mmCIF file of C-alpha atoms in Angstrom:
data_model
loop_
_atom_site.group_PDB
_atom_site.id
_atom_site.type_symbol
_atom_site.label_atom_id
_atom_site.label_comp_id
_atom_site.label_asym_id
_atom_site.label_seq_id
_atom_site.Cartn_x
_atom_site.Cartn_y
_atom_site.Cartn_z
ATOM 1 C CA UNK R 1 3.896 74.256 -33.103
ATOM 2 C CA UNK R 2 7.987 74.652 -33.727
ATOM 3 C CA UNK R 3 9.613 76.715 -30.792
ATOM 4 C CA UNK R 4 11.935 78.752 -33.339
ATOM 5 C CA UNK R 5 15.633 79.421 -32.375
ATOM 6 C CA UNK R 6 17.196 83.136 -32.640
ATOM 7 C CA UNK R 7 19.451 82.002 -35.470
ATOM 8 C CA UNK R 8 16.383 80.619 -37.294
ATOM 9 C CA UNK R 9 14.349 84.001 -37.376
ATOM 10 C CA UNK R 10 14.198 84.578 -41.287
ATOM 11 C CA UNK R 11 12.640 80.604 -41.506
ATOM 12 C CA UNK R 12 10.110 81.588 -39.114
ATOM 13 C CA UNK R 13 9.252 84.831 -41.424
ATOM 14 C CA UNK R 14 8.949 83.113 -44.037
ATOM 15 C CA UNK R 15 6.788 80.565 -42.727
ATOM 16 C CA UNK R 16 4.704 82.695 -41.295
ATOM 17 C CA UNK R 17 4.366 84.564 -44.445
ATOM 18 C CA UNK R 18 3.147 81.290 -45.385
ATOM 19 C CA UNK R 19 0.305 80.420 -42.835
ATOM 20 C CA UNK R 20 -1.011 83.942 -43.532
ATOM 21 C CA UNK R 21 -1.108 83.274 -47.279
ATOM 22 C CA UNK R 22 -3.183 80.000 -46.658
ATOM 23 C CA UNK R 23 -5.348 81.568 -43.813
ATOM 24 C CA UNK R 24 -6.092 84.816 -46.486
ATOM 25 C CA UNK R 25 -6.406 82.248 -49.527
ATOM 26 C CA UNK R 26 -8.761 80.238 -47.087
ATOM 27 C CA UNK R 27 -12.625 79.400 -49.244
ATOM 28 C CA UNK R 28 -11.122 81.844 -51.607
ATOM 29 C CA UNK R 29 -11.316 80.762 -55.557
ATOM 30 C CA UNK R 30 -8.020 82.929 -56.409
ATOM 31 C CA UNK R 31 -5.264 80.087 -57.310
ATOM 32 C CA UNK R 32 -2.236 80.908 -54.863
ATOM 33 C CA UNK R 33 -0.984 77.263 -55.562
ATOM 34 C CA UNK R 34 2.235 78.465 -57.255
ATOM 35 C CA UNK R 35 3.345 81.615 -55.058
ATOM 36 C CA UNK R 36 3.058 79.009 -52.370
ATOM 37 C CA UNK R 37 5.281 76.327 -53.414
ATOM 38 C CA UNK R 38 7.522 79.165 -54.519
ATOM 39 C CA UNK R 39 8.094 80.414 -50.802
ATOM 40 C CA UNK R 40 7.846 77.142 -49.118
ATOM 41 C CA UNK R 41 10.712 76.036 -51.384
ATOM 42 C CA UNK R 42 12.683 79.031 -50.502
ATOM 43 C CA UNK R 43 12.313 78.413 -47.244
ATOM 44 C CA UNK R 44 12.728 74.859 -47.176
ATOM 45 C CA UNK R 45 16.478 75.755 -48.970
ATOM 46 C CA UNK R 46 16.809 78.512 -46.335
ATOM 47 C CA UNK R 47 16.590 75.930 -43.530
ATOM 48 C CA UNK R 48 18.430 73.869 -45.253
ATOM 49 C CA UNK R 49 21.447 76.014 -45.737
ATOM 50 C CA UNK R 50 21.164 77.685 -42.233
ATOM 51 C CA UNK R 51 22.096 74.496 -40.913
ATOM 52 C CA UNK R 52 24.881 73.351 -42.980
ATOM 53 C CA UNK R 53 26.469 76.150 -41.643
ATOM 54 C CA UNK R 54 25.833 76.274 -37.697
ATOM 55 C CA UNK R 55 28.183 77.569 -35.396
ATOM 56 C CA UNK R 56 29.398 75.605 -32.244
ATOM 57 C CA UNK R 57 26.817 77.084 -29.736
ATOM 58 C CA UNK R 58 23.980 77.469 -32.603
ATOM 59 C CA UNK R 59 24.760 73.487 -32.452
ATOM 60 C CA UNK R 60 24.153 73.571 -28.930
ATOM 61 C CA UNK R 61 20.785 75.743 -28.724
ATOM 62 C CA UNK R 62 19.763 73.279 -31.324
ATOM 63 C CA UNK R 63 21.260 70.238 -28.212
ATOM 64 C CA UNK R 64 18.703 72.020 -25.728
ATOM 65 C CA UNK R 65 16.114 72.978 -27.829
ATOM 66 C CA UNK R 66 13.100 71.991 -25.886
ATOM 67 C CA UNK R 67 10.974 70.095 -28.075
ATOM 68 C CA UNK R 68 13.942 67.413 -28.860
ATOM 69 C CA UNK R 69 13.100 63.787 -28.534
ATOM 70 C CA UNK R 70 14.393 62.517 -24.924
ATOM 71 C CA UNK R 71 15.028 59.368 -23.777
ATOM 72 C CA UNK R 72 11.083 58.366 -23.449
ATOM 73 C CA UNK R 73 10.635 59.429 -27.185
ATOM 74 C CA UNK R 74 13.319 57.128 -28.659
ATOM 75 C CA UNK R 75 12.348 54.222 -26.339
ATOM 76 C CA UNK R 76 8.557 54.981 -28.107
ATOM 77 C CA UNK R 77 9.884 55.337 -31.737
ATOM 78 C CA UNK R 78 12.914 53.114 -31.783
ATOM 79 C CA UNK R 79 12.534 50.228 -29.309
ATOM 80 C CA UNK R 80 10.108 47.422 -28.446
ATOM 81 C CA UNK R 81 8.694 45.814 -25.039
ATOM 82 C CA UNK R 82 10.595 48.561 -22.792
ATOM 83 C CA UNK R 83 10.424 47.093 -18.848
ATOM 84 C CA UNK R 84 11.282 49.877 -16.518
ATOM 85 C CA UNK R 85 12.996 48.622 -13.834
ATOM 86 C CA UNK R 86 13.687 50.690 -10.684
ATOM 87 C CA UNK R 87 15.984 51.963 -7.782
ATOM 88 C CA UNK R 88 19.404 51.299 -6.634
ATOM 89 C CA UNK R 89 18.915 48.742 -4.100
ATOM 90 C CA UNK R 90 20.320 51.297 -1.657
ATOM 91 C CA UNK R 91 18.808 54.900 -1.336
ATOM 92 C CA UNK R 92 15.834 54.858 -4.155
ATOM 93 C CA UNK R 93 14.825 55.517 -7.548
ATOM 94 C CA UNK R 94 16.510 58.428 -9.418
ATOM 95 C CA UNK R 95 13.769 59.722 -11.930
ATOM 96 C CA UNK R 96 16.728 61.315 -14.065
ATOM 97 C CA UNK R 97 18.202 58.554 -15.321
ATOM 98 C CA UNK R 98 15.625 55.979 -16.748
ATOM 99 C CA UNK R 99 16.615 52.033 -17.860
ATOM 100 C CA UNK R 100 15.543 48.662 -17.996
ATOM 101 C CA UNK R 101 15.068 45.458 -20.393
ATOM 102 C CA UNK R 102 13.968 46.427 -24.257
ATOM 103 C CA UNK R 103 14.388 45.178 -27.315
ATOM 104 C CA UNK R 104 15.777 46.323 -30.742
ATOM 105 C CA UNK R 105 15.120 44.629 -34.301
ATOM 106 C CA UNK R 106 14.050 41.907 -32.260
ATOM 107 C CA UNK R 107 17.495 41.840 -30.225
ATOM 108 C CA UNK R 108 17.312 41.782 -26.495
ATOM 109 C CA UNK R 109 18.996 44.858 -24.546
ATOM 110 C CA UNK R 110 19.443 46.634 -21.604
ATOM 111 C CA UNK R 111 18.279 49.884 -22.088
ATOM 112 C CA UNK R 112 19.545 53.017 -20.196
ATOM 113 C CA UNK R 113 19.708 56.948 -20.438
ATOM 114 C CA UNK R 114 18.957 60.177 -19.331
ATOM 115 C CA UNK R 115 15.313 61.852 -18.904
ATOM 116 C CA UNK R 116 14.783 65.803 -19.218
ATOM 117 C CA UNK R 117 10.999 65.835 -19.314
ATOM 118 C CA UNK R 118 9.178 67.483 -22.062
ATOM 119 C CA UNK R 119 6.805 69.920 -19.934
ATOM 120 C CA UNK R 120 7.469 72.010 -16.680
ATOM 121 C CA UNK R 121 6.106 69.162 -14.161
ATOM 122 C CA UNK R 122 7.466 66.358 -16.048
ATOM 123 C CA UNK R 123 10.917 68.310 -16.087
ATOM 124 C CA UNK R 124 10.888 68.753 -12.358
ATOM 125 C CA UNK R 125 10.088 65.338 -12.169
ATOM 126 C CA UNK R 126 12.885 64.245 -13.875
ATOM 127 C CA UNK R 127 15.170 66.526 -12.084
ATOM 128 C CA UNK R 128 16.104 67.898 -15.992
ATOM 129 C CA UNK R 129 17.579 65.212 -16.766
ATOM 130 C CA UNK R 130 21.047 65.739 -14.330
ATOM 131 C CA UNK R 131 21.335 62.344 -12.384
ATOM 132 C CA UNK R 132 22.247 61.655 -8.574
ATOM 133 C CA UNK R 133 24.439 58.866 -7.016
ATOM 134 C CA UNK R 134 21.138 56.616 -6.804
ATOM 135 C CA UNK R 135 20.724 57.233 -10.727
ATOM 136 C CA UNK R 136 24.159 56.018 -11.155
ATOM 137 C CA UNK R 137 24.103 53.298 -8.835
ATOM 138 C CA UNK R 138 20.837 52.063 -10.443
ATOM 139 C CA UNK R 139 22.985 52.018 -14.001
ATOM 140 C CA UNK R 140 25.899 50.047 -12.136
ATOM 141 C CA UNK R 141 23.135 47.715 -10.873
ATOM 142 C CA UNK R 142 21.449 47.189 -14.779
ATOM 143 C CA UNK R 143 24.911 46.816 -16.234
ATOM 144 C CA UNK R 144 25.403 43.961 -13.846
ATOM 145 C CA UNK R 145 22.624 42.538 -14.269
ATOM 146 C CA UNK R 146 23.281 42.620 -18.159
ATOM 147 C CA UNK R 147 27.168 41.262 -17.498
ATOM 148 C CA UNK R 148 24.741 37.817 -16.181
ATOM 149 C CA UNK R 149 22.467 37.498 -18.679
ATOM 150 C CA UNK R 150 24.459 38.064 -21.902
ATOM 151 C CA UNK R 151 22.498 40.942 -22.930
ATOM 152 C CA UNK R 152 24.227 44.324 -24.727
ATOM 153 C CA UNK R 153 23.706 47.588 -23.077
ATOM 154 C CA UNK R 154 22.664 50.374 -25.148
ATOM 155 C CA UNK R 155 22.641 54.211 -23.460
ATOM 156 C CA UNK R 156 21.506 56.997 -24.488
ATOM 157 C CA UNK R 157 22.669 60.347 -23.117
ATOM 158 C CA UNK R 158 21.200 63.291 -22.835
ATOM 159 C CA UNK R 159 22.550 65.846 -19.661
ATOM 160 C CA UNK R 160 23.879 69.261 -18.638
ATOM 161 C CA UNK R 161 26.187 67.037 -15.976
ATOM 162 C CA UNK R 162 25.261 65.523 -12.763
ATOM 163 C CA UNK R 163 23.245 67.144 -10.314
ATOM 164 C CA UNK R 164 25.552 69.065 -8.114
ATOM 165 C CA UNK R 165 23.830 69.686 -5.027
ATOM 166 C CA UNK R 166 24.809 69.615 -1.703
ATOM 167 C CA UNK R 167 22.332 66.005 -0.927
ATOM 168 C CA UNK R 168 23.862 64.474 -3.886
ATOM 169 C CA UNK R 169 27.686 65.053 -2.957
ATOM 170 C CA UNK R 170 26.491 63.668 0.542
ATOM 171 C CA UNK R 171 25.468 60.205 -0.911
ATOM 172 C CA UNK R 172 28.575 59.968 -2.690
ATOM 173 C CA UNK R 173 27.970 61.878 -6.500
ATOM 174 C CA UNK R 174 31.712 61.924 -7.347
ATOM 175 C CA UNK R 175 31.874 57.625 -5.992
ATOM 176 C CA UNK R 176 29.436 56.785 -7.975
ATOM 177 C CA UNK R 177 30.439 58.267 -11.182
ATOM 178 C CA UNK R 178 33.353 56.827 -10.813
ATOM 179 C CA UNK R 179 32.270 53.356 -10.367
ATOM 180 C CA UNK R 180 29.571 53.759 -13.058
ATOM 181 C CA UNK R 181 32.041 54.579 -15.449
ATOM 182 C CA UNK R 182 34.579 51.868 -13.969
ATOM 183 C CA UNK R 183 30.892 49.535 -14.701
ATOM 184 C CA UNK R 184 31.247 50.391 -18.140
ATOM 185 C CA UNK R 185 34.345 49.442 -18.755
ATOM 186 C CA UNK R 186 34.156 45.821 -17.199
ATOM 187 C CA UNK R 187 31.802 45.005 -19.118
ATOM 188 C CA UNK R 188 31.622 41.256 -20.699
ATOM 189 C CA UNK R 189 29.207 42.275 -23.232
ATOM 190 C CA UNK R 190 28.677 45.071 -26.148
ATOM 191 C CA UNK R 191 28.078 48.517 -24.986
ATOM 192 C CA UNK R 192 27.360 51.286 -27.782
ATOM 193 C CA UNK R 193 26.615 55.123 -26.292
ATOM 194 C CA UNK R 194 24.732 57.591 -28.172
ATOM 195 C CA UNK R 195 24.951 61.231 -27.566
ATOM 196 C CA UNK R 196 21.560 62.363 -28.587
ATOM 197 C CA UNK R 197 21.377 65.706 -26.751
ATOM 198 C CA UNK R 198 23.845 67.750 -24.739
ATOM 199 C CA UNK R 199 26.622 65.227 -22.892
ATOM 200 C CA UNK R 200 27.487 67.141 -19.984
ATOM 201 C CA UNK R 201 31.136 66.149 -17.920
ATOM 202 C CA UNK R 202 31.266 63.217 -16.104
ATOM 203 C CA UNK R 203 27.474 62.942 -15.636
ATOM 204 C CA UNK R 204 27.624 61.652 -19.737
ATOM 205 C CA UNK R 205 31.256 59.815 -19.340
ATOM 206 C CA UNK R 206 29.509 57.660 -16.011
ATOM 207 C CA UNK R 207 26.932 56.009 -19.486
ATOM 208 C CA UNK R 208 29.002 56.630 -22.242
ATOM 209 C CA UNK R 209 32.494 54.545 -21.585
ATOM 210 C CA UNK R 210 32.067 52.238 -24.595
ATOM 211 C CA UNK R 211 33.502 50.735 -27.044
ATOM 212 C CA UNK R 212 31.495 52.096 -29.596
ATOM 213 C CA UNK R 213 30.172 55.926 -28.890
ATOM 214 C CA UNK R 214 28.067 57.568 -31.762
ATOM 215 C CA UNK R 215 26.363 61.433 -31.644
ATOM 216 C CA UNK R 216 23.534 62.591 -33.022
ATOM 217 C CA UNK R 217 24.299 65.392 -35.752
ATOM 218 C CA UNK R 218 23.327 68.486 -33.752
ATOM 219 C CA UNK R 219 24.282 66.870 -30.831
ATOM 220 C CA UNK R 220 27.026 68.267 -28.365
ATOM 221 C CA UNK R 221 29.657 66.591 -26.088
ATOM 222 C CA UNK R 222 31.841 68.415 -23.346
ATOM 223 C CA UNK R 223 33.427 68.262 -20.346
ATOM 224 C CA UNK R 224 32.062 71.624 -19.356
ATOM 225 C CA UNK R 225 28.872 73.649 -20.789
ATOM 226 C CA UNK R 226 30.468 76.290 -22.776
ATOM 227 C CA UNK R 227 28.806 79.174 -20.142
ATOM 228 C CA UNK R 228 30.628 77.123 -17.455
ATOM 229 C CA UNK R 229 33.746 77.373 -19.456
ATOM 230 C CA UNK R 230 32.891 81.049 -20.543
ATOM 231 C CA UNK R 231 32.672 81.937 -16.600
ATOM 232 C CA UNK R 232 35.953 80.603 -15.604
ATOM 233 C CA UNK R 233 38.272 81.734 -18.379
ATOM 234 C CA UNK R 234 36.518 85.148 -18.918
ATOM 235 C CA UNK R 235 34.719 85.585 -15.959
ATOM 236 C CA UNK R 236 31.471 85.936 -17.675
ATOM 237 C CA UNK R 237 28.815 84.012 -19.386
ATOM 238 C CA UNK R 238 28.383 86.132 -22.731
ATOM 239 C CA UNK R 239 31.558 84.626 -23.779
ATOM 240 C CA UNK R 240 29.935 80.875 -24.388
ATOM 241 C CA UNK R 241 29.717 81.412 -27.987
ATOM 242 C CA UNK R 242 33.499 81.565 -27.761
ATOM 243 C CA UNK R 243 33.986 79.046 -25.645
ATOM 244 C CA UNK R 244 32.125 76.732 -27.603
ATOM 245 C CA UNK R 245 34.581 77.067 -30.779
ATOM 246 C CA UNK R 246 37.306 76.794 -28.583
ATOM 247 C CA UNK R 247 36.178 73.842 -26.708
ATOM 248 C CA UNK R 248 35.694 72.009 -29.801
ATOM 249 C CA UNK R 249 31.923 70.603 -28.723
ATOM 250 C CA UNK R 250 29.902 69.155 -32.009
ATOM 251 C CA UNK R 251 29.938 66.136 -33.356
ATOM 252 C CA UNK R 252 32.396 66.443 -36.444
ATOM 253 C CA UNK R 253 34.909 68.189 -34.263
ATOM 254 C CA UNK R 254 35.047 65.162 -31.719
ATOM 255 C CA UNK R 255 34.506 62.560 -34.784
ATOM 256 C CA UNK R 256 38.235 64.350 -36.020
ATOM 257 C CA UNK R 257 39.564 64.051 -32.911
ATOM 258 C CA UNK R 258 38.526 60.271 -32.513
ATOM 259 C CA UNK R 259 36.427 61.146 -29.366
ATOM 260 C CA UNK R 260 32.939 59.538 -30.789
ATOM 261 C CA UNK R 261 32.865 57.035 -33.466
ATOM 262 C CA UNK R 262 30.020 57.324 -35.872
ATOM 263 C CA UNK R 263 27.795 60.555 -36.511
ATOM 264 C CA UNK R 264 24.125 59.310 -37.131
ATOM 265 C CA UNK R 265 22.023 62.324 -39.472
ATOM 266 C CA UNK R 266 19.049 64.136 -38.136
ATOM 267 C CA UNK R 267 16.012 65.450 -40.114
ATOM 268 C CA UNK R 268 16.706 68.878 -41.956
ATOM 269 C CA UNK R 269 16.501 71.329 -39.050
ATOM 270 C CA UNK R 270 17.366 69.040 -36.194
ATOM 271 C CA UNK R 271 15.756 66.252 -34.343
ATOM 272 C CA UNK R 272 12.867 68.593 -33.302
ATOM 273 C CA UNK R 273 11.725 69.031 -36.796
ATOM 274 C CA UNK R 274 10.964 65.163 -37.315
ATOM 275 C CA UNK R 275 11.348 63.124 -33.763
ATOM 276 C CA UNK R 276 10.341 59.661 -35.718
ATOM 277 C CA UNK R 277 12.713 60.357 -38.333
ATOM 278 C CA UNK R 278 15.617 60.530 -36.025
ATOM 279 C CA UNK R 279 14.744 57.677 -33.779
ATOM 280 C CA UNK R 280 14.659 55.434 -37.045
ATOM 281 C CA UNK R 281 17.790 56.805 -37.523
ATOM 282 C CA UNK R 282 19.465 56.025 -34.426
ATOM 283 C CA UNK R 283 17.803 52.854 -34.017
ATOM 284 C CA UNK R 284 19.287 51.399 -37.422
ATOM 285 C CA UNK R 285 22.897 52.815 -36.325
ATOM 286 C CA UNK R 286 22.728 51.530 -32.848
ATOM 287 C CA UNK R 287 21.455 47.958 -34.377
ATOM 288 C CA UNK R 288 24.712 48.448 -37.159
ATOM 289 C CA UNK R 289 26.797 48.475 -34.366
ATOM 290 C CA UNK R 290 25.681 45.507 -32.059
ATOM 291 C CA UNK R 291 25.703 43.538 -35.052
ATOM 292 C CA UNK R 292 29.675 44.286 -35.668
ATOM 293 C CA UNK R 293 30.109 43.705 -32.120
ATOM 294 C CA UNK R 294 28.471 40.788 -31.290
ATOM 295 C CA UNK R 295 31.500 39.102 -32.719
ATOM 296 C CA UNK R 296 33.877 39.769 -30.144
ATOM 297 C CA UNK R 297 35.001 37.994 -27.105
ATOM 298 C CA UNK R 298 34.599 39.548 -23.609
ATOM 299 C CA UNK R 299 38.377 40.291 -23.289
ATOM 300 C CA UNK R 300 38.535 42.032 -26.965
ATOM 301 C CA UNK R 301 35.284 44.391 -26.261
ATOM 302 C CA UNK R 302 37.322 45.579 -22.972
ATOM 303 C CA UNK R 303 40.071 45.669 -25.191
ATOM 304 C CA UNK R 304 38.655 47.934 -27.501
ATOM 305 C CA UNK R 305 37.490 50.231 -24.641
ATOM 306 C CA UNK R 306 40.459 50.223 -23.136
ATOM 307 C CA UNK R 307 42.588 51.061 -26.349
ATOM 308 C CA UNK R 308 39.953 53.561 -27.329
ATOM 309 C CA UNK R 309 40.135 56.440 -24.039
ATOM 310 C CA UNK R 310 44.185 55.560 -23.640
ATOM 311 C CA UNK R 311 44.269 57.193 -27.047
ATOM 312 C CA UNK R 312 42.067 59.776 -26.716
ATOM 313 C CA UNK R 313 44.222 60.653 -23.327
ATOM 314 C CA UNK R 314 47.433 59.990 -25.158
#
């Protein structure tokens, strides 16, 4: 059952207009065949056309909405042989930031990304999806690991920002950020990020420091959430919508700015709408891109990272 959006209110009238046409029509021999393509074609354009036109925070309700695919849904749909592998050889195991070995097309990764859960127990479980120093350290620890054996590192992120409580500054949050993004940079082998939900400060920078960095359509990128932003300029939340323009958050904004490389399409109405769709879809982009990199030398794919955020900070 689709959790509708507020912007998306005259789809889900119409489409409810639907389901009670079919439920009256139900064992009944009058031929409704015709009315009912007629609406589900209007609302199939209405859909359509309500999201070639979304605004910077519609884009970002669509980021959050909370039947998106998540990290476990496009290891399911667009990877093979997925071996979790666990804890930061230090403190524990950070159920918020998921990796391990995996392959794609048949090529041999390391797989790593964010978790938000897709019910209320698996969401507490996975701490929604906002990673602590362990979570980090375990992604330093898997991108070494990867640096030995040859193999690319593929992330997918998908966070509001780190977690920010008070145990998680006491083990060292800000540290190891730092050195998980410093992790990403060193690397010997291809990296490619892919924004597939919200990317949230320096809780998405720490596994998205690549050389190549694509985003998911509806997808959203920031250094702040826009009701973060909202709060500190205008001292209150309401503003977000604003803040969002102004903070320049989707995907073809940061694509113009040379922020993210590559913007990979989602199904008509967002990931939500067709979850197997838009794994396929990432998965063929993300195999695109190893395939261009696994060209280069160590010291060029640092290179390109390098040369890539001095611009952006330039």
């Amino acid at each position: 059952m689709i959790s509708y959006l507020e912007f998306e209110k005259p789809v889900a009238e119409l489409e409810q207009r639907i389901a009670e046409l079919r439920s009256a029509a139900d064992g009944d021999d009058v031929d409704i065949s015709t009315e009912l393509h007629r609406l589900e074609q209007k609302s199939a354009d209405l859909l359509a056309s309500t999201y070639e036109s979304l605004s910077p925070w519609q884009k970002t309700q669509v980021a959050r909405h909370p039947s998106r695919p998540h990290f476990r849904d496009y290891v399911e749909q667009a990877f093979e042989d997925f071996v979790p592998l666990g804890g930061d050889r230090n403190y524990g195991d950070d159920e918020a930031i998921l990796g391990g070995f995996a392959k794609l097309n048949g090529r041999k990764i390391i797989l790593i990304g964010h978790e938000k859960g897709n019910d209320t127990a698996s969401r507490i479980r996975h701490n929604f999806g906002m990673g602590k120093p362990e979570g980090y350290r375990k992604a330093i620890r898997l991108m070494e690991m990867a640096g030995r054996f040859g193999l690319p590192v593929v992330t997918l992120v998908d966070t509001s920002g780190a977690f920010p409580g008070v145990e998680a500054e006491e083990r060292g949050q800000a540290e190891a950020i730092a050195r998980s993004t410093e992790a990403c940079l060193a690397l010997p082998v291809p990296m490619v990020a892919a924004i597939v939900g919200e990317g949230g400060s320096g809780g998405a920078v720490a596994l998205a420091s690549a050389e190549r960095v694509l985003m998911m359509e509806h997808a959203v990128y920031s250094v702040i959430s826009p009701e973060g932003c909202a709060s500190i300029l205008w001292r209150t939340a309401e503003k977000a919508p604003d803040a969002a323009e102004a903070m320049k958050v989707t995907a073809q904004d940061l694509k113009g700015l040379g922020v993210i490389d590559r913007i990979v399409p989602e199904p008509v109405g967002g990931a939500h709408r067709d979850p197997v769709v838009a794994a396929t879809s990432l998965g063929a982009a993300i195999a695109e891109e190893l395939d261009i990199l696994g060209g280069y030398a160590p010291h060029e794919l640092k290179r390109q990272r390098e040369d890539r955020f001095l611009a952006i900070a330039g």
